[in-house]
C-alpha positions as a printed NumPy array, in Angstrom:
array([[-13.036,   5.82 , -19.682],
       [-10.07 ,   3.46 , -19.285],
       [-10.373,   1.527, -16.043],
       [ -8.347,   3.167, -13.323],
       [ -6.871,   2.056, -10.041],
       [ -8.084,   3.69 ,  -6.854],
       [ -6.455,   4.286,  -3.477],
       [ -9.007,   5.228,  -0.842],
       [ -7.936,   6.396,   2.608],
       [-11.139,   6.135,   4.623],
       [ -9.726,   7.682,   7.819],
       [ -6.621,   9.216,   9.336],
       [ -7.512,   7.781,  12.743],
       [ -5.196,   4.997,  13.855],
       [ -4.57 ,   2.875,  16.942],
       [ -0.878,   2.464,  16.072],
       [  1.964,   4.891,  16.719],
       [  4.369,   3.938,  13.958],
       [  7.915,   5.285,  13.94 ],
       [  7.833,   6.163,  10.236],
       [  4.387,   7.768,  10.235],
       [  2.846,  10.546,  12.313],
       [ -0.671,  10.267,  10.901],
       [ -1.907,   9.017,  14.28 ],
       [ -0.952,  12.429,  15.696],
       [ -3.275,  14.138,  13.189],
       [ -6.466,  12.036,  13.233],
       [ -9.422,  12.984,  11.094],
       [-12.681,  13.767,  12.883],
       [-15.464,  11.239,  12.393],
       [-17.898,  13.943,  11.324],
       [-15.495,  15.192,   8.628],
       [-14.76 ,  11.834,   7.056],
       [-16.141,  10.848,   3.678],
       [-19.393,   8.9  ,   3.776],
       [-20.143,   5.75 ,   1.727],
       [-22.669,   7.706,  -0.355],
       [-19.907,  10.076,  -1.489],
       [-18.164,   7.119,  -3.18 ],
       [-21.134,   6.208,  -5.359],
       [-19.848,   8.231,  -8.326],
       [-16.461,   6.47 ,  -8.434],
       [-15.646,   4.943, -11.848],
       [-15.077,   1.319, -12.78 ],
       [-11.687,   0.236, -11.472],
       [ -9.239,  -2.582, -12.06 ],
       [ -8.07 ,  -2.475,  -8.469],
       [ -8.958,  -0.643,  -5.27 ],
       [ -6.855,  -0.353,  -2.133],
       [ -8.684,   0.724,   1.006],
       [ -6.31 ,   2.171,   3.538],
       [ -6.008,   4.771,   6.301],
       [ -4.992,   5.445,   9.059],
       [ -6.448,   2.179,  10.222],
       [ -9.547,   1.325,   8.15 ],
       [-11.038,  -0.94 ,  10.794],
       [-11.539,   1.908,  13.26 ],
       [-14.47 ,   2.91 ,  11.039],
       [-17.722,   1.363,  12.186],
       [-19.218,   1.651,   8.695],
       [-16.399,   0.   ,   6.736],
       [-18.79 ,  -2.666,   5.461],
       [-21.024,   0.059,   4.005],
       [-18.011,   1.403,   2.125],
       [-17.261,  -2.093,   0.786],
       [-20.854,  -2.427,  -0.409],
       [-20.556,   0.772,  -2.457],
       [-17.097,   0.064,  -3.896],
       [-17.52 ,  -3.673,  -4.613],
       [-19.631,  -3.327,  -7.798],
       [-17.145,  -0.826,  -9.232],
       [-13.926,  -2.818,  -9.026],
       [-12.434,  -6.181,  -9.922],
       [-10.463,  -6.458,  -6.699],
       [-10.367,  -4.811,  -3.27 ],
       [ -7.434,  -5.066,  -0.881],
       [ -7.658,  -3.578,   2.608],
       [ -4.407,  -2.465,   4.254],
       [ -4.535,  -2.856,   8.04 ],
       [ -2.321,  -3.375,  11.06 ],
       [ -4.381,  -6.481,  11.868],
       [ -5.076,  -5.544,  15.471],
       [ -8.872,  -5.633,  15.305],
       [ -9.053,  -9.356,  14.634],
       [-12.764,  -9.819,  15.381],
       [-13.793,  -6.947,  13.089],
       [-11.573,  -8.239,  10.276],
       [-12.882, -11.794,  10.592],
       [-16.484, -10.617,  10.685],
       [-16.032,  -8.654,   7.464],
       [-14.135, -11.504,   5.791],
       [-16.939, -13.938,   6.633],
       [-19.323, -11.812,   4.558],
       [-16.817, -10.991,   1.81 ],
       [-14.387, -13.944,   1.48 ],
       [-13.085, -12.573,  -1.834],
       [-11.549,  -9.559,  -0.082],
       [ -7.801,  -9.061,  -0.072],
       [ -6.235,  -8.337,   3.305],
       [ -2.676,  -7.048,   3.791],
       [ -1.392,  -6.704,   7.335],
       [  1.529,  -4.426,   8.128],
       [  4.21 ,  -6.174,  10.175],
       [  7.427,  -4.234,  10.708],
       [  9.647,  -7.075,  11.875],
       [  9.821, -10.015,  14.228],
       [  7.776,  -9.671,  17.472],
       [  9.967,  -7.341,  19.518],
       [ 10.895,  -5.111,  16.581],
       [  7.343,  -4.93 ,  15.247],
       [  5.794,  -3.962,  18.546],
       [  8.433,  -1.311,  19.217],
       [  8.236,   0.245,  15.75 ],
       [  4.447,   0.153,  15.441],
       [  3.786,   1.186,  19.016],
       [  1.188,  -1.534,  19.57 ],
       [  1.5  ,  -3.941,  22.463],
       [  1.301,  -7.534,  21.172],
       [  0.824,  -6.151,  17.66 ],
       [  2.802,  -8.968,  16.029],
       [  0.69 , -11.522,  17.863],
       [ -2.562,  -9.871,  16.762],
       [ -1.399,  -9.583,  13.158],
       [ -0.24 , -13.178,  12.781],
       [ -3.289, -14.583,  14.586],
       [ -5.525, -12.609,  12.241],
       [ -3.684, -13.943,   9.19 ],
       [ -3.834, -17.535,  10.394],
       [ -7.573, -17.274,  11.068],
       [ -8.192, -15.737,   7.64 ],
       [ -6.23 , -18.573,   6.052],
       [ -8.216, -21.142,   8.04 ],
       [-11.393, -19.556,   6.702],
       [-10.178, -20.135,   3.172],
       [ -9.328, -16.588,   2.105],
       [ -6.795, -16.631,  -0.725],
       [ -5.803, -12.993,  -1.149],
       [ -4.011, -12.509,   2.167],
       [ -0.52 , -11.581,   3.238],
       [  1.621,  -9.119,   5.127],
       [  4.22 ,  -6.513,   4.385],
       [  7.035,  -4.502,   5.91 ],
       [  8.107,  -0.877,   5.584],
       [ 11.881,  -1.009,   5.779],
       [ 14.417,   1.339,   7.335],
       [ 17.715,   0.896,   9.181],
       [ 15.667,  -0.074,  12.24 ],
       [ 14.226,  -3.297,  10.819],
       [ 16.17 ,  -4.141,   7.65 ],
       [ 17.658,  -7.25 ,   9.256],
       [ 14.147,  -8.674,   9.714],
       [ 13.316,  -8.418,   6.003],
       [ 14.565, -11.873,   4.97 ],
       [ 13.212, -13.74 ,   8.043],
       [  9.774, -12.206,   7.398],
       [  9.938, -13.238,   3.747],
       [ 10.702, -16.808,   4.785],
       [  7.813, -16.682,   7.256],
       [  5.486, -15.602,   4.454],
       [  6.723, -18.472,   2.29 ],
       [  6.234, -20.966,   5.139],
       [  2.669, -19.728,   5.644],
       [  2.049, -19.636,   1.865],
       [  1.044, -15.974,   2.013],
       [  1.785, -12.885,  -0.055],
       [  4.691, -10.706,   1.048],
       [  4.826,  -6.989,   0.273],
       [  7.653,  -4.534,   0.793],
       [  7.985,  -0.775,   1.096],
       [ 10.649,   1.725,   2.083],
       [ 10.182,   4.731,   4.358],
       [  9.043,   7.893,   2.573],
       [  8.503,  11.494,   3.611],
       [  5.384,  13.458,   2.668],
       [  2.312,  15.242,   3.99 ],
       [  0.297,  12.021,   4.145],
       [  2.646,  10.528,   6.738],
       [  3.22 ,  13.913,   8.422],
       [  6.897,  13.003,   8.277],
       [  9.81 ,  14.785,   6.678],
       [ 12.64 ,  13.326,   8.746],
       [ 12.669,   9.659,   7.734],
       [ 16.256,   8.951,   6.711],
       [ 18.103,   5.822,   5.63 ],
       [ 21.392,   6.225,   7.488],
       [ 23.065,   3.006,   6.358],
       [ 22.136,   2.784,   2.696],
       [ 24.512,  -0.115,   2.103],
       [ 22.888,  -2.205,   4.84 ],
       [ 19.327,  -1.547,   3.688],
       [ 20.1  ,  -1.969,  -0.008],
       [ 22.037,  -5.137,   0.786],
       [ 19.042,  -6.734,   2.498],
       [ 16.821,  -5.877,  -0.465],
       [ 19.378,  -7.411,  -2.82 ],
       [ 19.228, -10.597,  -0.737],
       [ 15.447, -10.541,  -1.1  ],
       [ 15.757, -10.113,  -4.876],
       [ 18.001, -13.187,  -4.956],
       [ 15.418, -15.147,  -2.94 ],
       [ 12.569, -14.037,  -5.199],
       [ 14.458, -15.198,  -8.27 ],
       [ 14.586, -18.695,  -6.763],
       [ 10.812, -18.914,  -7.081],
       [  9.215, -20.662, -10.048],
       [  6.455, -18.064, -10.08 ],
       [  6.86 , -15.217, -12.607],
       [  4.962, -12.987, -10.165],
       [  7.918, -13.262,  -7.786],
       [ 10.308, -12.21 , -10.552],
       [  8.307,  -9.044, -11.129],
       [  8.426,  -8.433,  -7.384],
       [ 12.19 ,  -8.73 ,  -7.681],
       [ 12.052,  -5.846, -10.155],
       [  9.886,  -3.816,  -7.772],
       [ 12.431,  -4.367,  -5.006],
       [ 15.195,  -3.437,  -7.44 ],
       [ 13.304,  -0.145,  -7.705],
       [ 13.435,   0.218,  -3.931],
       [ 17.219,  -0.222,  -3.991],
       [ 17.348,   2.458,  -6.664],
       [ 15.235,   4.747,  -4.438],
       [ 17.446,   4.118,  -1.398],
       [ 20.391,   5.518,  -3.326],
       [ 18.41 ,   8.602,  -4.342],
       [ 18.238,   7.848,  -8.053],
       [ 15.538,   8.753, -10.552],
       [ 12.517,   6.439, -10.748],
       [ 12.967,   3.424, -12.981],
       [  9.611,   4.091, -14.663],
       [  7.587,   7.264, -15.251],
       [  4.973,   8.148, -12.653],
       [  1.449,   8.559, -13.983],
       [ -0.433,   9.062, -10.761],
       [ -3.433,  11.255, -11.411],
       [ -3.812,   9.691, -14.857],
       [ -3.859,   5.923, -14.288],
       [ -4.437,   6.022, -10.534],
       [ -6.208,   8.361,  -8.136],
       [ -6.14 ,   8.872,  -4.38 ],
       [ -9.185,   9.737,  -2.279],
       [ -8.366,  11.221,   1.108],
       [-10.625,  10.819,   4.166],
       [-12.275,  14.18 ,   3.457],
       [-13.304,  13.267,  -0.088],
       [-10.587,  15.183,  -1.94 ],
       [ -9.366,  13.549,  -5.159],
       [ -5.594,  13.804,  -5.36 ],
       [ -3.114,  12.203,  -7.775],
       [ -1.467,  10.245,  -4.967],
       [ -0.727,  10.358,  -1.261],
       [  2.501,  12.289,  -1.798],
       [  1.109,  15.409,  -3.484],
       [ -1.295,  17.691,  -1.633],
       [ -2.813,  19.201,  -4.787],
       [ -6.539,  18.43 ,  -5.095],
       [ -8.513,  17.952,  -8.281],
       [-11.814,  18.439,  -6.465],
       [-14.054,  17.041,  -3.737],
       [-16.465,  14.109,  -3.961],
       [-18.575,  15.935,  -1.401],
       [-19.24 ,  18.646,  -3.976],
       [-18.868,  17.001,  -7.399],
       [-19.191,  13.626,  -9.059],
       [-15.99 ,  11.811,  -9.927],
       [-16.267,  12.253, -13.727],
       [-16.677,  16.015, -13.329],
       [-13.567,  16.163, -11.165],
       [-11.513,  13.855, -13.395],
       [-12.199,  15.905, -16.511],
       [-11.875,  19.31 , -14.861],
       [ -9.325,  22.049, -15.498],
       [ -8.021,  21.451, -11.971],
       [ -7.29 ,  17.818, -12.882],
       [ -5.391,  18.89 , -15.99 ],
       [ -3.329,  21.293, -13.891],
       [ -2.549,  18.637, -11.279],
       [ -1.435,  16.153, -13.937],
       [  0.954,  18.75 , -15.313],
       [  2.471,  19.07 , -11.832],
       [  2.817,  15.281, -11.582],
       [  4.84 ,  15.265, -14.794],
       [  7.244,  17.768, -13.222],
       [  7.349,  16.062,  -9.812],
       [ 10.864,  15.298,  -8.586],
       [  9.99 ,  13.24 ,  -5.502],
       [ 10.862,   9.971,  -7.301],
       [  8.661,   7.981,  -4.903],
       [  8.707,   4.23 ,  -5.384],
       [  5.612,   2.934,  -3.608],
       [  3.595,  -0.003,  -4.851],
       [  0.579,   2.217,  -5.562],
       [  2.476,   4.077,  -8.269],
       [  5.092,   1.483,  -9.239],
       [  2.78 ,  -1.491,  -9.9  ],
       [  0.58 ,   0.323, -12.475],
       [  3.716,   1.702, -14.165],
       [  5.183,  -1.809, -14.349],
       [  2.018,  -3.128, -16.008],
       [  1.923,  -0.264, -18.477],
       [  5.632,  -0.551, -19.364],
       [  5.858,  -4.314, -18.927],
       [  8.681,  -4.836, -21.437],
       [ 11.104,  -2.9  , -19.221],
       [ 10.677,  -5.195, -16.18 ],
       [ 10.751,  -8.236, -18.492],
       [ 14.079,  -7.173, -20.008],
       [ 15.512,  -6.585, -16.535],
       [ 14.264, -10.   , -15.357],
       [ 15.784, -11.754, -18.364],
       [ 19.087,  -9.976, -17.807],
       [ 19.266, -10.588, -14.05 ],
       [ 17.424, -13.775, -13.084],
       [ 19.966, -16.229, -14.419],
       [ 22.866, -14.045, -13.385],
       [ 21.642, -14.322,  -9.782],
       [ 22.112, -18.101,  -9.596]])
């Protein structure tokens, strides 16, 4: 089997009350959540993202890491960074872990939009402590809308000053977020800030930043409601595990291929249900542009981003 990428949501419980996500209003019950043993049949993976909800509300997150670690080249945990002590404790045992902390803007904006008092403070303190410990795969990211677009560039500069990774996303609507009313009112404003970011990324001497410029170009394309720049192959190259053990193609489609509580991963992946779900993915018209689906597509169709970079990098000077 070709090595896949896995997205594992270990819980829908969350201590935040984010403006763009209502998952916190629909928490999973502890007794219903997937157990570490259910993940033992997962395949070898190139990359695994552990997300939620807020992963660090789970008391057995380390047990999940122990099961997943031998199966993947890299693990990145997405978190709001609030539970600093828990994050540091886990990082002390697993210093190779990747940690991405969601920060929705500068202090006032972040705390208002994420609904966490002193959330910016907790997130930045956690990042600084992780950096002091020597962790390399750390950074933060922002989910952009009209409400925080003006903080995009200042946050990017903060990431550069701290020598940390900087990730971006745009608000989406789907069952996973329990949101269908996220709207970009001022498309010109939001797209304009992303175009500024693309210009900044092209200033970097790192090719990785140039590819991130292409990813953000894809976000601009999404803001204007256009077709995806690259085909989506979620359910073929990438899979999503929800907190109840259901294998889905992604976190935007509710269709399940099967449950890890009832079957092993290989049985699910090769099942008739999986074939049916993949057919639905090919006909999907959501045109999502999230890093979980865009990054694998960029790697698979690498010549397309390269051509765009060559055509646009020097033109941006």
